[in-house]
Short mmCIF file of C-alpha atoms and ligand atoms in Angstrom, two decimals:
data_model
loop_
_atom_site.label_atom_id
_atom_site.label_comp_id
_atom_site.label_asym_id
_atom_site.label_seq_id
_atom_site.Cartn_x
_atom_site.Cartn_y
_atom_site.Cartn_z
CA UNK A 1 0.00 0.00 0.00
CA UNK A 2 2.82 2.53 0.64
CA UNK A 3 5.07 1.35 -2.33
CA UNK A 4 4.00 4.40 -4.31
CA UNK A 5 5.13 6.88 -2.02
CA UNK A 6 8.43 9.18 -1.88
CA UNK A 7 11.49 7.72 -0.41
CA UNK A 8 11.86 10.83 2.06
CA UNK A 9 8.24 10.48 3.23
CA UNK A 10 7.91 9.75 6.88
CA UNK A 11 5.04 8.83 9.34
CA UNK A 12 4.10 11.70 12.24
CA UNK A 13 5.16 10.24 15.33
CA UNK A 14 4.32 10.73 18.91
CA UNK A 15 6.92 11.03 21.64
CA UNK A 16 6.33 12.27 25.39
CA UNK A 17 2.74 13.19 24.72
CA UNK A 18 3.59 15.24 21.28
CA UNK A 19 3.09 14.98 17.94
CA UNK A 20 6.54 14.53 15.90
CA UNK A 21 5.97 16.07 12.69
CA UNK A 22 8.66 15.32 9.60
CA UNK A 23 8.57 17.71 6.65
CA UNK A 24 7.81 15.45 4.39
CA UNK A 25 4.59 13.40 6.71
CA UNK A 26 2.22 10.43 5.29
CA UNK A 27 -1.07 11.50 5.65
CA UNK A 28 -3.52 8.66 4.96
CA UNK A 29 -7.00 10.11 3.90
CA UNK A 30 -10.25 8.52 2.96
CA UNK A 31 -12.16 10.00 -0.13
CA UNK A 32 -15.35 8.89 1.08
CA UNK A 33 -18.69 7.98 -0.48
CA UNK A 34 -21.81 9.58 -1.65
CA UNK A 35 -19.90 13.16 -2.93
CA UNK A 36 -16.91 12.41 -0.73
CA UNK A 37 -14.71 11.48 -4.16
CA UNK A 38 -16.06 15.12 -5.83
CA UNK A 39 -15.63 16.74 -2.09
CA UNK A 40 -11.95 15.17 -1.95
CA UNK A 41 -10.78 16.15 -5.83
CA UNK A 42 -11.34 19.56 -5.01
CA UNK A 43 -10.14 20.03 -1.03
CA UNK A 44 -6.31 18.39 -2.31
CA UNK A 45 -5.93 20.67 -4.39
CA UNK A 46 -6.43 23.32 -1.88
CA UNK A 47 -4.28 21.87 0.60
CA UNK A 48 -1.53 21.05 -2.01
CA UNK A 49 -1.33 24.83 -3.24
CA UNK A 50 -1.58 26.48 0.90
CA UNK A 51 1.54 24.39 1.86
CA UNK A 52 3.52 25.25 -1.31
CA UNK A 53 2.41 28.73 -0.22
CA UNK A 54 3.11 28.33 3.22
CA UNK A 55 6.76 26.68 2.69
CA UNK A 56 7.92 26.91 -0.92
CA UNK A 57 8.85 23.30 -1.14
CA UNK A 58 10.43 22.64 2.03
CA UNK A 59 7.26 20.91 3.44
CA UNK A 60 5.18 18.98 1.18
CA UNK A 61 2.49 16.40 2.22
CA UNK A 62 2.33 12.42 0.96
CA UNK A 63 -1.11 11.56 0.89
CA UNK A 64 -1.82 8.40 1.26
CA UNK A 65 -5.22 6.65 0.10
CA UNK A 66 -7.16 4.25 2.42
CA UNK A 67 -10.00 2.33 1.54
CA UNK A 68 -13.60 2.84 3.56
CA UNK A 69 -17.06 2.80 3.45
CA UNK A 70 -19.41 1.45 0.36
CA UNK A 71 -17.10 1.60 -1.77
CA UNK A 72 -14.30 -0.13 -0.20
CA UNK A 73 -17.52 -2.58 0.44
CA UNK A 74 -18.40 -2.98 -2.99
CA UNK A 75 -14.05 -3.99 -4.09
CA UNK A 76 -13.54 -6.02 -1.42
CA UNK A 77 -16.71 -7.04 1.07
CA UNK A 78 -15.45 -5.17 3.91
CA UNK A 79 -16.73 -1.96 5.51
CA UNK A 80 -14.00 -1.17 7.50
CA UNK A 81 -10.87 -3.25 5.91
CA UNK A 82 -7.50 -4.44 8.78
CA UNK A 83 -4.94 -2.89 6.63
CA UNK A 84 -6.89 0.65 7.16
CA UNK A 85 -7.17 0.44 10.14
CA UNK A 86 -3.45 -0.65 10.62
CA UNK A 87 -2.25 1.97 8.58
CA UNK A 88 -4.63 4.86 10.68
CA UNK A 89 -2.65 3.41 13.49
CA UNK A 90 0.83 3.46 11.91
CA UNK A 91 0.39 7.40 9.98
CA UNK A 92 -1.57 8.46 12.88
CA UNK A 93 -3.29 11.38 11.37
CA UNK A 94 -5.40 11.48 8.57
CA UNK A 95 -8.33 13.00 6.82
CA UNK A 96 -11.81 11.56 5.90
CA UNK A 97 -14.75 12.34 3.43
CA UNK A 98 -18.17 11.09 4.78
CA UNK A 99 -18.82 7.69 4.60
CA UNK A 100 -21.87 5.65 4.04
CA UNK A 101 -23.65 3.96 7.16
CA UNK A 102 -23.56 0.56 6.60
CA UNK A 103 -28.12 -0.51 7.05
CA UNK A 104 -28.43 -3.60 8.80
CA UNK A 105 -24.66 -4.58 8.30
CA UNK A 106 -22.14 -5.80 11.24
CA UNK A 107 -21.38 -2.25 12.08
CA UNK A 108 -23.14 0.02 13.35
CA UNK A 109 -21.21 3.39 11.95
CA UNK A 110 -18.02 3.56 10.37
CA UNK A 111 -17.30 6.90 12.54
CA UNK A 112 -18.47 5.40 15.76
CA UNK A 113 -16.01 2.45 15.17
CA UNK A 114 -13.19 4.74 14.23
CA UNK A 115 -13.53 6.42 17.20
CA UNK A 116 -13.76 3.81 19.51
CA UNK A 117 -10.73 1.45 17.95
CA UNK A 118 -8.56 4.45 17.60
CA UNK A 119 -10.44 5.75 21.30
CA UNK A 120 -10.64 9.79 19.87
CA UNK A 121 -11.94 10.19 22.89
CA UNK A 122 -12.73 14.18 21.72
CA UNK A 123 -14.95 15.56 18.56
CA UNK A 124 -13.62 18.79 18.15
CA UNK A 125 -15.70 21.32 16.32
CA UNK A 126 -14.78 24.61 16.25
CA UNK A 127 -17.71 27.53 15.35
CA UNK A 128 -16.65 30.84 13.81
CA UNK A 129 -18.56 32.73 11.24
CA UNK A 130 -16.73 32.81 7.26
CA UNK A 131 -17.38 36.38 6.51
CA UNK A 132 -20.07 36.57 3.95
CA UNK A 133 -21.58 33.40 4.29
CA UNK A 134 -25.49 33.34 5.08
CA UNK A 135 -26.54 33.11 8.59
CA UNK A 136 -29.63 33.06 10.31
CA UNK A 137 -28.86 35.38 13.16
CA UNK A 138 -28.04 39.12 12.86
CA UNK A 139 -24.47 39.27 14.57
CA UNK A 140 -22.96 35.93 13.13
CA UNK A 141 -19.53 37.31 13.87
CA UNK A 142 -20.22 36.96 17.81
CA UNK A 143 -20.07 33.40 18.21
CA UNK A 144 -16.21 31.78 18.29
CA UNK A 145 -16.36 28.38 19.93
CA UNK A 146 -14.66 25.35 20.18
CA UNK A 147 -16.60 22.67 21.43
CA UNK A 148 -14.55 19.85 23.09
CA UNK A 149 -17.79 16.81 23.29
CA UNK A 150 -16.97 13.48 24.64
CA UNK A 151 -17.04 10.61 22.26
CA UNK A 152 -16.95 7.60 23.93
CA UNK A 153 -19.46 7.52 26.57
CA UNK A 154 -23.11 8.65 28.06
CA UNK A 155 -26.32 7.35 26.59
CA UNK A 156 -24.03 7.39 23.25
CA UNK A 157 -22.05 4.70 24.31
CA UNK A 158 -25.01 2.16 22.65
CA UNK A 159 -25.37 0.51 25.34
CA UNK A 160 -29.15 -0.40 24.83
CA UNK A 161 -31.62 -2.74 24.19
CA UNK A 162 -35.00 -3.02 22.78
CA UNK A 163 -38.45 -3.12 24.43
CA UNK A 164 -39.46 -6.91 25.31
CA UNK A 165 -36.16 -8.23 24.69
CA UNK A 166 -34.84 -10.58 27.24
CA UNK A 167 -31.98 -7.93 28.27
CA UNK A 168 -34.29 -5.50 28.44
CA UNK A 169 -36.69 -7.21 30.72
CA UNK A 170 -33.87 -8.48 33.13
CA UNK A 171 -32.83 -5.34 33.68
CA UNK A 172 -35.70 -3.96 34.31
CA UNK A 173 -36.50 -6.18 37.02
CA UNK A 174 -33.07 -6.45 38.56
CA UNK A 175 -33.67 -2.79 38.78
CA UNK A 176 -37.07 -2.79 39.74
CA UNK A 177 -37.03 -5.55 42.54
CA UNK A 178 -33.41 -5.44 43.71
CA UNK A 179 -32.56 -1.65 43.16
CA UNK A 180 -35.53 -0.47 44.14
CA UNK A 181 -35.64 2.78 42.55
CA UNK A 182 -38.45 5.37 43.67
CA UNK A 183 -39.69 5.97 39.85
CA UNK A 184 -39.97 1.79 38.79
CA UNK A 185 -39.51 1.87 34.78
CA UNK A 186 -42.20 0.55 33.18
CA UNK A 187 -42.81 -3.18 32.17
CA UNK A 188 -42.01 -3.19 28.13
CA UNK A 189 -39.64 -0.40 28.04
CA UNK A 190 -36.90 0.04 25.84
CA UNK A 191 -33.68 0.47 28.30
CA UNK A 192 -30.42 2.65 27.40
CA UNK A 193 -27.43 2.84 29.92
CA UNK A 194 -25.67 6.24 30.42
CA UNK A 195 -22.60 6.26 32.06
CA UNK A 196 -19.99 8.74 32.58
CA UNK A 197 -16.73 7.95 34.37
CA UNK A 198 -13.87 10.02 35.97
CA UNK A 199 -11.44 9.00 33.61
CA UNK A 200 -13.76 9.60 30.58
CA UNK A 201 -14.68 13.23 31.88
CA UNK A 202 -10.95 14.11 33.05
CA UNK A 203 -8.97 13.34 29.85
CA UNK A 204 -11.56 15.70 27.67
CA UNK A 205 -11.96 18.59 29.92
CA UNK A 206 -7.98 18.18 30.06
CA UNK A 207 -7.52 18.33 26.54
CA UNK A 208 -9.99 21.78 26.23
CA UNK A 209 -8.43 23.32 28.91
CA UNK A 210 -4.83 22.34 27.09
CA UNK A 211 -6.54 23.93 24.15
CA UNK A 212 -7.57 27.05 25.75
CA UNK A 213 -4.07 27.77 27.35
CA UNK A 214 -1.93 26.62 24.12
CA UNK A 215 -4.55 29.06 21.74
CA UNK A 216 -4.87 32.43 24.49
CA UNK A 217 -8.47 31.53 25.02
CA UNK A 218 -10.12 33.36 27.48
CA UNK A 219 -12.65 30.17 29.38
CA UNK A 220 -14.22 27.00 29.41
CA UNK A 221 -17.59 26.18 29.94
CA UNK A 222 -18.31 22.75 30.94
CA UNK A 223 -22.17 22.47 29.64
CA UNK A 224 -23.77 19.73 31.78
CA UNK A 225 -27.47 18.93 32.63
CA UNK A 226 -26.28 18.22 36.16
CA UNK A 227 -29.15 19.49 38.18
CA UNK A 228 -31.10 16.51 37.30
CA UNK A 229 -29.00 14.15 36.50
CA UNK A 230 -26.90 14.35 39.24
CA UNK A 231 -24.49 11.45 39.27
CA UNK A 232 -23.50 11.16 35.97
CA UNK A 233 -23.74 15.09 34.12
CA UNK A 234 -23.20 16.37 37.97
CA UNK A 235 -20.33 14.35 37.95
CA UNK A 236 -18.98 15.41 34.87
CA UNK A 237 -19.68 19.34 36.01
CA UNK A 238 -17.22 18.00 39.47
CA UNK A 239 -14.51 16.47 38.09
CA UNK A 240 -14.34 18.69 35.97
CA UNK A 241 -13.74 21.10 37.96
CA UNK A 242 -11.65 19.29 40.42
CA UNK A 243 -9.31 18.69 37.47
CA UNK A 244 -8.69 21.86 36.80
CA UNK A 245 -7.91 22.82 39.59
CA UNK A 246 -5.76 19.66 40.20
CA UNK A 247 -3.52 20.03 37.26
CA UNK A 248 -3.81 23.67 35.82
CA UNK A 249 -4.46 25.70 39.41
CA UNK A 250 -1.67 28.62 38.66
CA UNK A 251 -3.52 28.90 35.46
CA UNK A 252 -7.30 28.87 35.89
CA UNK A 253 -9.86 31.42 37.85
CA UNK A 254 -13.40 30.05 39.05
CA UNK A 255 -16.36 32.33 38.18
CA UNK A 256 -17.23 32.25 41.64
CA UNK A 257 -13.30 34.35 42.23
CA UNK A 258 -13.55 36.48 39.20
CA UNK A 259 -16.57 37.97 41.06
CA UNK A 260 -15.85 37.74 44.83
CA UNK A 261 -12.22 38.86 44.52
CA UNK A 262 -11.72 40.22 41.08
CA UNK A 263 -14.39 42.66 40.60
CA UNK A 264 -15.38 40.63 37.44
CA UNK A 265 -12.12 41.19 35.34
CA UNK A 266 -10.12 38.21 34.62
CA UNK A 267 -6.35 38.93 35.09
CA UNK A 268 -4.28 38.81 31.83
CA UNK A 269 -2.60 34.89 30.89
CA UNK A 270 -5.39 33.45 33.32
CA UNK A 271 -8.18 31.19 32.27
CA UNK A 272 -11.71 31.26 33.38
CA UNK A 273 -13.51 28.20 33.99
CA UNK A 274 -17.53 28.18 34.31
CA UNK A 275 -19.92 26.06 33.83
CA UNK A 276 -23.65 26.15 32.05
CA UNK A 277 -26.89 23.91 32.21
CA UNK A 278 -27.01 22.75 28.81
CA UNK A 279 -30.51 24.23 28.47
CA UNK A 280 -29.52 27.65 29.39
CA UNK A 281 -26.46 27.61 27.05
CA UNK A 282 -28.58 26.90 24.23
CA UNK A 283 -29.78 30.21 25.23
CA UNK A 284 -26.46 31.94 26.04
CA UNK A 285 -25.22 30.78 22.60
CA UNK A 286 -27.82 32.69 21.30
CA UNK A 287 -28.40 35.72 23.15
CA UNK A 288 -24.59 36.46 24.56
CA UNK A 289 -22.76 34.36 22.29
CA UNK A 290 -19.44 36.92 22.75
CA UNK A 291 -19.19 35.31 26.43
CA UNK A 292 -18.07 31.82 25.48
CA UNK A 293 -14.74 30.16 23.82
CA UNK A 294 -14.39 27.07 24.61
CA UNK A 295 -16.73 24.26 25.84
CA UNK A 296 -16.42 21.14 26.92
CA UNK A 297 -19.62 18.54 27.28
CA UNK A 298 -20.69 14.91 27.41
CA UNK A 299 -21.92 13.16 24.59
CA UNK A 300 -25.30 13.96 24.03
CA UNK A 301 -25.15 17.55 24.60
CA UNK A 302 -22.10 18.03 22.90
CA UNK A 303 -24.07 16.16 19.86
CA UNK A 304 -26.79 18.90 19.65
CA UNK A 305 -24.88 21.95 20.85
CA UNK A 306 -22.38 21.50 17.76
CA UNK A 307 -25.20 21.01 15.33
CA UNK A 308 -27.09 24.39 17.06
CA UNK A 309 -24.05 26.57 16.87
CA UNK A 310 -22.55 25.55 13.29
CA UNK A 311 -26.36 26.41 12.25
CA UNK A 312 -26.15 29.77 13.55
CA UNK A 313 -23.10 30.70 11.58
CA UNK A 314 -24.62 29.57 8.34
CA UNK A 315 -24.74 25.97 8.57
CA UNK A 316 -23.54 22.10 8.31
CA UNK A 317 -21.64 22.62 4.67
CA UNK A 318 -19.02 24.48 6.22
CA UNK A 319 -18.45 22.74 9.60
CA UNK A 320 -15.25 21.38 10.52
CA UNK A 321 -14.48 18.83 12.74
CA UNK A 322 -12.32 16.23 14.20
CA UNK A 323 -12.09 13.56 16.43
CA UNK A 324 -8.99 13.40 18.76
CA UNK A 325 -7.26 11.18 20.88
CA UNK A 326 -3.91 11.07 22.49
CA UNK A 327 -1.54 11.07 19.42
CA UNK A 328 -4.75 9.92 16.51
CA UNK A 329 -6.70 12.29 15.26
CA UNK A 330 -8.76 11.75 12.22
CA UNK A 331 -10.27 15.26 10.76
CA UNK A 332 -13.47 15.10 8.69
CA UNK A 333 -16.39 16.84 7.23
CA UNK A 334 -19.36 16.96 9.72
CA UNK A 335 -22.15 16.47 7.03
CA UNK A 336 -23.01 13.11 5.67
CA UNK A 337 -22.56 11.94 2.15
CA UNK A 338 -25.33 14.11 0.23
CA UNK A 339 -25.38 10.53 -2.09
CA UNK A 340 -27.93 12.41 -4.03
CA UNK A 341 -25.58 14.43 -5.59
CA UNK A 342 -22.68 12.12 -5.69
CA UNK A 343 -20.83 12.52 -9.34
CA UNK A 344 -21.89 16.20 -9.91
CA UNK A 345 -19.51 18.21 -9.02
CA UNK A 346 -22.26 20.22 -7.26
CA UNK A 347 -21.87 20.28 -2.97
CA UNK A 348 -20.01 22.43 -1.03
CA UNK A 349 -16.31 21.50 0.01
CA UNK A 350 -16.39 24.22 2.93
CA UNK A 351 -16.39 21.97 5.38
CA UNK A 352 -13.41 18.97 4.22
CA UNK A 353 -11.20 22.49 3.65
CA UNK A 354 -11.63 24.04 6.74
CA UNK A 355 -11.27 20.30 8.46
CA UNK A 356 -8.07 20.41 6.50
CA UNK A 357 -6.95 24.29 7.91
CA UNK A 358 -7.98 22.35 11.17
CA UNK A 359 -5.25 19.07 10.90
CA UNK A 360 -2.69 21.93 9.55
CA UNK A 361 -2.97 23.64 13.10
CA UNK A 362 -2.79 20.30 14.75
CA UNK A 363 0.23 19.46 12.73
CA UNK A 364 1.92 22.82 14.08
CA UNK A 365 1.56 24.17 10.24
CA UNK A 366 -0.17 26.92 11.54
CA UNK A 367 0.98 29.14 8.13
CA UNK A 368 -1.04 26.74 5.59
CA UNK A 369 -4.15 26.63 7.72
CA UNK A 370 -4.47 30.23 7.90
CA UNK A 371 -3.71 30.90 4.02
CA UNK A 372 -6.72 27.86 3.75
CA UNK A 373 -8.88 30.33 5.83
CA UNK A 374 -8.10 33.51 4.39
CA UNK A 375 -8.66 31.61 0.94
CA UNK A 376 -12.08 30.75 1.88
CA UNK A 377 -12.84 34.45 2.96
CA UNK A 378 -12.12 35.05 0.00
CA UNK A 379 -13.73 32.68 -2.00
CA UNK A 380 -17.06 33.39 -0.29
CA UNK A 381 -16.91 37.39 -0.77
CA UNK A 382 -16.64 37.06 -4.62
CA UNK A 383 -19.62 35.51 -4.04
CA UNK A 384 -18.89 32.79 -6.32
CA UNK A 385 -20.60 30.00 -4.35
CA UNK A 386 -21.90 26.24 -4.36
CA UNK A 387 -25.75 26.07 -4.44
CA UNK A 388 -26.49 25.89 -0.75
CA UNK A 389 -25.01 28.86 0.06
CA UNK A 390 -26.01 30.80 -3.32
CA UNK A 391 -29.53 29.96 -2.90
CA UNK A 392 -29.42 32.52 0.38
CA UNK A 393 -26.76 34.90 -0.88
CA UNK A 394 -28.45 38.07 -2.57
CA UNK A 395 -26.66 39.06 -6.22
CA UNK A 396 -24.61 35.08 -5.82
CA UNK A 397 -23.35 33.47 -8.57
CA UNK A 398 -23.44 29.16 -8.49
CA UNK A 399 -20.41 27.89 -9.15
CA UNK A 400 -19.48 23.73 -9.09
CA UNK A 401 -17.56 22.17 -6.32
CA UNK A 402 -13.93 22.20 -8.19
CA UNK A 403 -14.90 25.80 -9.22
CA UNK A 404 -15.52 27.02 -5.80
CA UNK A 405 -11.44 25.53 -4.58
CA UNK A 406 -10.40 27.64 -7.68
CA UNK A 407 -11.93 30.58 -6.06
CA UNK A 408 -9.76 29.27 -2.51
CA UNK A 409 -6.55 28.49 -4.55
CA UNK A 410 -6.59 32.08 -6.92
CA UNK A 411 -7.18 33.33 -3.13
CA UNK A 412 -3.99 31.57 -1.88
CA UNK A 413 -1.74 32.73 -4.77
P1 LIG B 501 -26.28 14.54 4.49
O1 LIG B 501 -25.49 13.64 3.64
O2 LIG B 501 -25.51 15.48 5.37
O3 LIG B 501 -27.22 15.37 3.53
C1 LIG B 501 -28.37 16.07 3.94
C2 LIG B 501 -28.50 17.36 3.15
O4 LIG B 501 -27.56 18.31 3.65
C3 LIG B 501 -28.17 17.27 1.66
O5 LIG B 501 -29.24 16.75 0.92
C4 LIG B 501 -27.87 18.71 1.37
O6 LIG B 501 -29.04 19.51 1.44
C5 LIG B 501 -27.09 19.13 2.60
N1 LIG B 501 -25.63 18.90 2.47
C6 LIG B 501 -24.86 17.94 3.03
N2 LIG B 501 -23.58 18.09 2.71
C7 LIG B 501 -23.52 19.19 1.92
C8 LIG B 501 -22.45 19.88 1.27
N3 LIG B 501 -21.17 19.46 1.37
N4 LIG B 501 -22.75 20.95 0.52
C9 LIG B 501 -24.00 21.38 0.42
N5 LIG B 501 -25.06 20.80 1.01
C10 LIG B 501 -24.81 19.70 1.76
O7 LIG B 501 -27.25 13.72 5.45
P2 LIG B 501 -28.09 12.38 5.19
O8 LIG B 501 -28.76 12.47 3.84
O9 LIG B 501 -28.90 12.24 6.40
O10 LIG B 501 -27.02 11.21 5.19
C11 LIG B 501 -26.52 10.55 4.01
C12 LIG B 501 -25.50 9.50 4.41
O11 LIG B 501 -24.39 10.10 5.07
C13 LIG B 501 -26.04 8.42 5.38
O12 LIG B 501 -25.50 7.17 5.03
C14 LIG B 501 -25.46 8.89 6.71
O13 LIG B 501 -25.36 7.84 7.62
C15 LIG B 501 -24.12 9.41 6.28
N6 LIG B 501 -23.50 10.37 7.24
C16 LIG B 501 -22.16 10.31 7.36
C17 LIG B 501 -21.51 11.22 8.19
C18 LIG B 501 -20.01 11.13 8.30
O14 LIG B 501 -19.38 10.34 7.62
N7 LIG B 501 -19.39 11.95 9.14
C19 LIG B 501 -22.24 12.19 8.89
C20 LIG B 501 -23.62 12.24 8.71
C21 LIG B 501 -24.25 11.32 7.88
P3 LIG B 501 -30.01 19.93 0.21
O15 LIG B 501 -30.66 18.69 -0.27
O16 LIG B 501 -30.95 20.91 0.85
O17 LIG B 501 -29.18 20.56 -0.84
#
């Protein structure tokens, strides 16, 4: 699989907690299904012509292809093949189009099992208005998030089973008769399992908090629905806490300081840490979206707050995301795979480009990801723009998917 790549291409490694990252790294990516190949032929290109940009030669990326999805299904039989998942291990960071959930088939999502072989125990989604794109609030430009959600646990974790099937009714009598709960579930329900550990809550609010400090971030929220469901999102809001101030103390100021000793303002290099009911900060996102940087959540929230906020900046298309774990990350589009329009050239590429600008940053190529951002600025206010976001852009003129990365790459120069 790697015999076609260049002698002095190397795998990123990962050494005492950091990334390693040669000039010359494998990155394995996966076009995807659906209008991933279309979405892929045009986001290369982009990424190609911002790290010539960026380093005039000296850095240069050896992509490396990995099969996925239906149509690694329809070559070979298998969903999710060994040697991909060998090689995700071996390169360590890569790059994914959407991919095709498997109906009725062994597995249950191809991203769920990525994430929990590879344990990215982190989606990352960060939320920041593109200037010009259409949004549905008036002040787009306030909200600048990054949402750290858990991926590997809470009612998410699919631990569930059906109503009437055996499991289902032994547990609901073990619970029933032997935990004797005050509210007894009812005979014939469907039961789901929600758990939230410690460990699971500890190593994500770690990783936003790194985040915060490493980017000059001003807080992080940890959004929890702990008032009622105290042991396992109250839990999450406590350790939490009691990790930050475990590991990051000389760094971090409580809400509860900021106002009793601070008169409000947060001293310069110091972090605030707060936290929200997830209800309310559907509000706050809202109405004083300027407030909030980073947030960190369990599963389920995280799930809907992501969706909620990339909305409010003008939508899925141009969402980026990733999902992180302690020297993996795989970065990805956060739409499905549109099959509808799969072989037209047609769908918007926003969101594999800016997951791209994303891996750059993770890489520590911080001077490619921002000529990929500035490129898309700059795409979007010619107003030459795929359908979804011409059809809301006043005086826009439609442009195909490859046409709309010639826009980025004029951009880049
Ligand atoms: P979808 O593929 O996201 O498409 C829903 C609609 O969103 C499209 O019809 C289109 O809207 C719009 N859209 C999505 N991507 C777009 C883009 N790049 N540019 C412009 N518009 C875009 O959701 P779905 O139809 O529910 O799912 C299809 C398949 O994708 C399923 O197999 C699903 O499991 C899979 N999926 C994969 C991922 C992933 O790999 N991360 C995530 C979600 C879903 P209009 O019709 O209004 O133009």
């Amino acid at each position: 699989m790697t015999s076609d790549l260049p002698k002095d291409a190397r795998a990123v490694a990962f050494q005492d907690g950091k990334l390693q990252v040669p000039d010359h790294p494998i990155l394995p990516f996966i076009r995807g299904d659906g209008t991933g190949p279309d979405l892929w032929a045009a986001s290369v290109r982009v990424f190609d012509a911002a790290v010539a940009k960026a380093y005039g030669g000296k850095r240069k990326i050896a992509w490396l292809e990995l099969m996925a999805g239906e149509a690694s299904f329809q070559a070979s039989g298998e969903w999710l093949p060994q040697a991909t998942l060998e090689s995700l291990r071996k390169y360590r960071v890569a790059i994914k189009g959407p991919l095709t959930t498997p109906v009725g088939g062994g597995i249950r999502s191809l991203n769920v099992a990525l994430r929990q072989i590879l344990d990215l125990y982190a989606c990352v989604r960060p939320v920041s208005w593109v200037e010009g794109v259409p949004a549905p609030v008036k002040q787009p430009d306030q909200l600048d998030v990054v949402i750290f959600r858990e991926n590997t646990e809470d009612v998410y974790a699919g631990i569930e089973w059906q109503a009437h099937s055996k499991e289902a009714d032994r547990l609901i009598e073990f619970v029933n008769n032997e935990l004797k709960p005050k509210n007894k579930i009812r005979a014939g329900s469907g039961v789901g399992i929600k758990p939230i550990s410690a460990f699971g809550t500890e190593r994500l609010v770690r990783m936003a908090l790194q985040y915060a400090l490493d980017h000059g971030r001003r807080s992080v929220t940890l959004v929890h629905k702990g008032n009622i469901m105290k042991y396992t999102e109250g839990s999450f809001r406590d350790w939490g806490y009691a990790l930050a101030q475990k590991e990051f103390s000389a760094q971090i100021v409580r809400e509860e300081e900021l106002w009793s000793s601070m008169d409000g303002k947060l001293p310069a290099g110091k972090l605030l840490v707060n936290d929200r009911i997830a209800d309310a900060m559907f509000q706050q996102v809202l109405l004083r979206p300027a407030e909030y940087s980073v947030l960190a959540t369990p599963n389920l929230n995280g799930d809907y707050l992501s969706d909620a906020c990339a909305a409010q900046v003008g939508g899925l298309g141009m969402a980026p995301g990733a999902n992180i774990g302690d020297g993996f990350a795989v970065f990805e589009a956060t739409h499905g795979t549109a099959p509808k329009y799969a072989g037209q050239d047609k769908v918007n590429p926003g969101s594999l480009i800016l997951s791209g600008a994303m891996m750059f940053d993770y890489l520590g190529w911080g001077e490619a990801a921002a000529l990929i951002r500035s490129g898309v600025a700059a795409a979007v206010s010619t107003k030459k723009v795929t359908y979804d976001l011409a059809r809301q852009l006043a005086g826009a003129t439609t442009v195909r998917c490859s046409e709309f990365a010639d826009g980025i790459i004029a951009a880049i120069g």
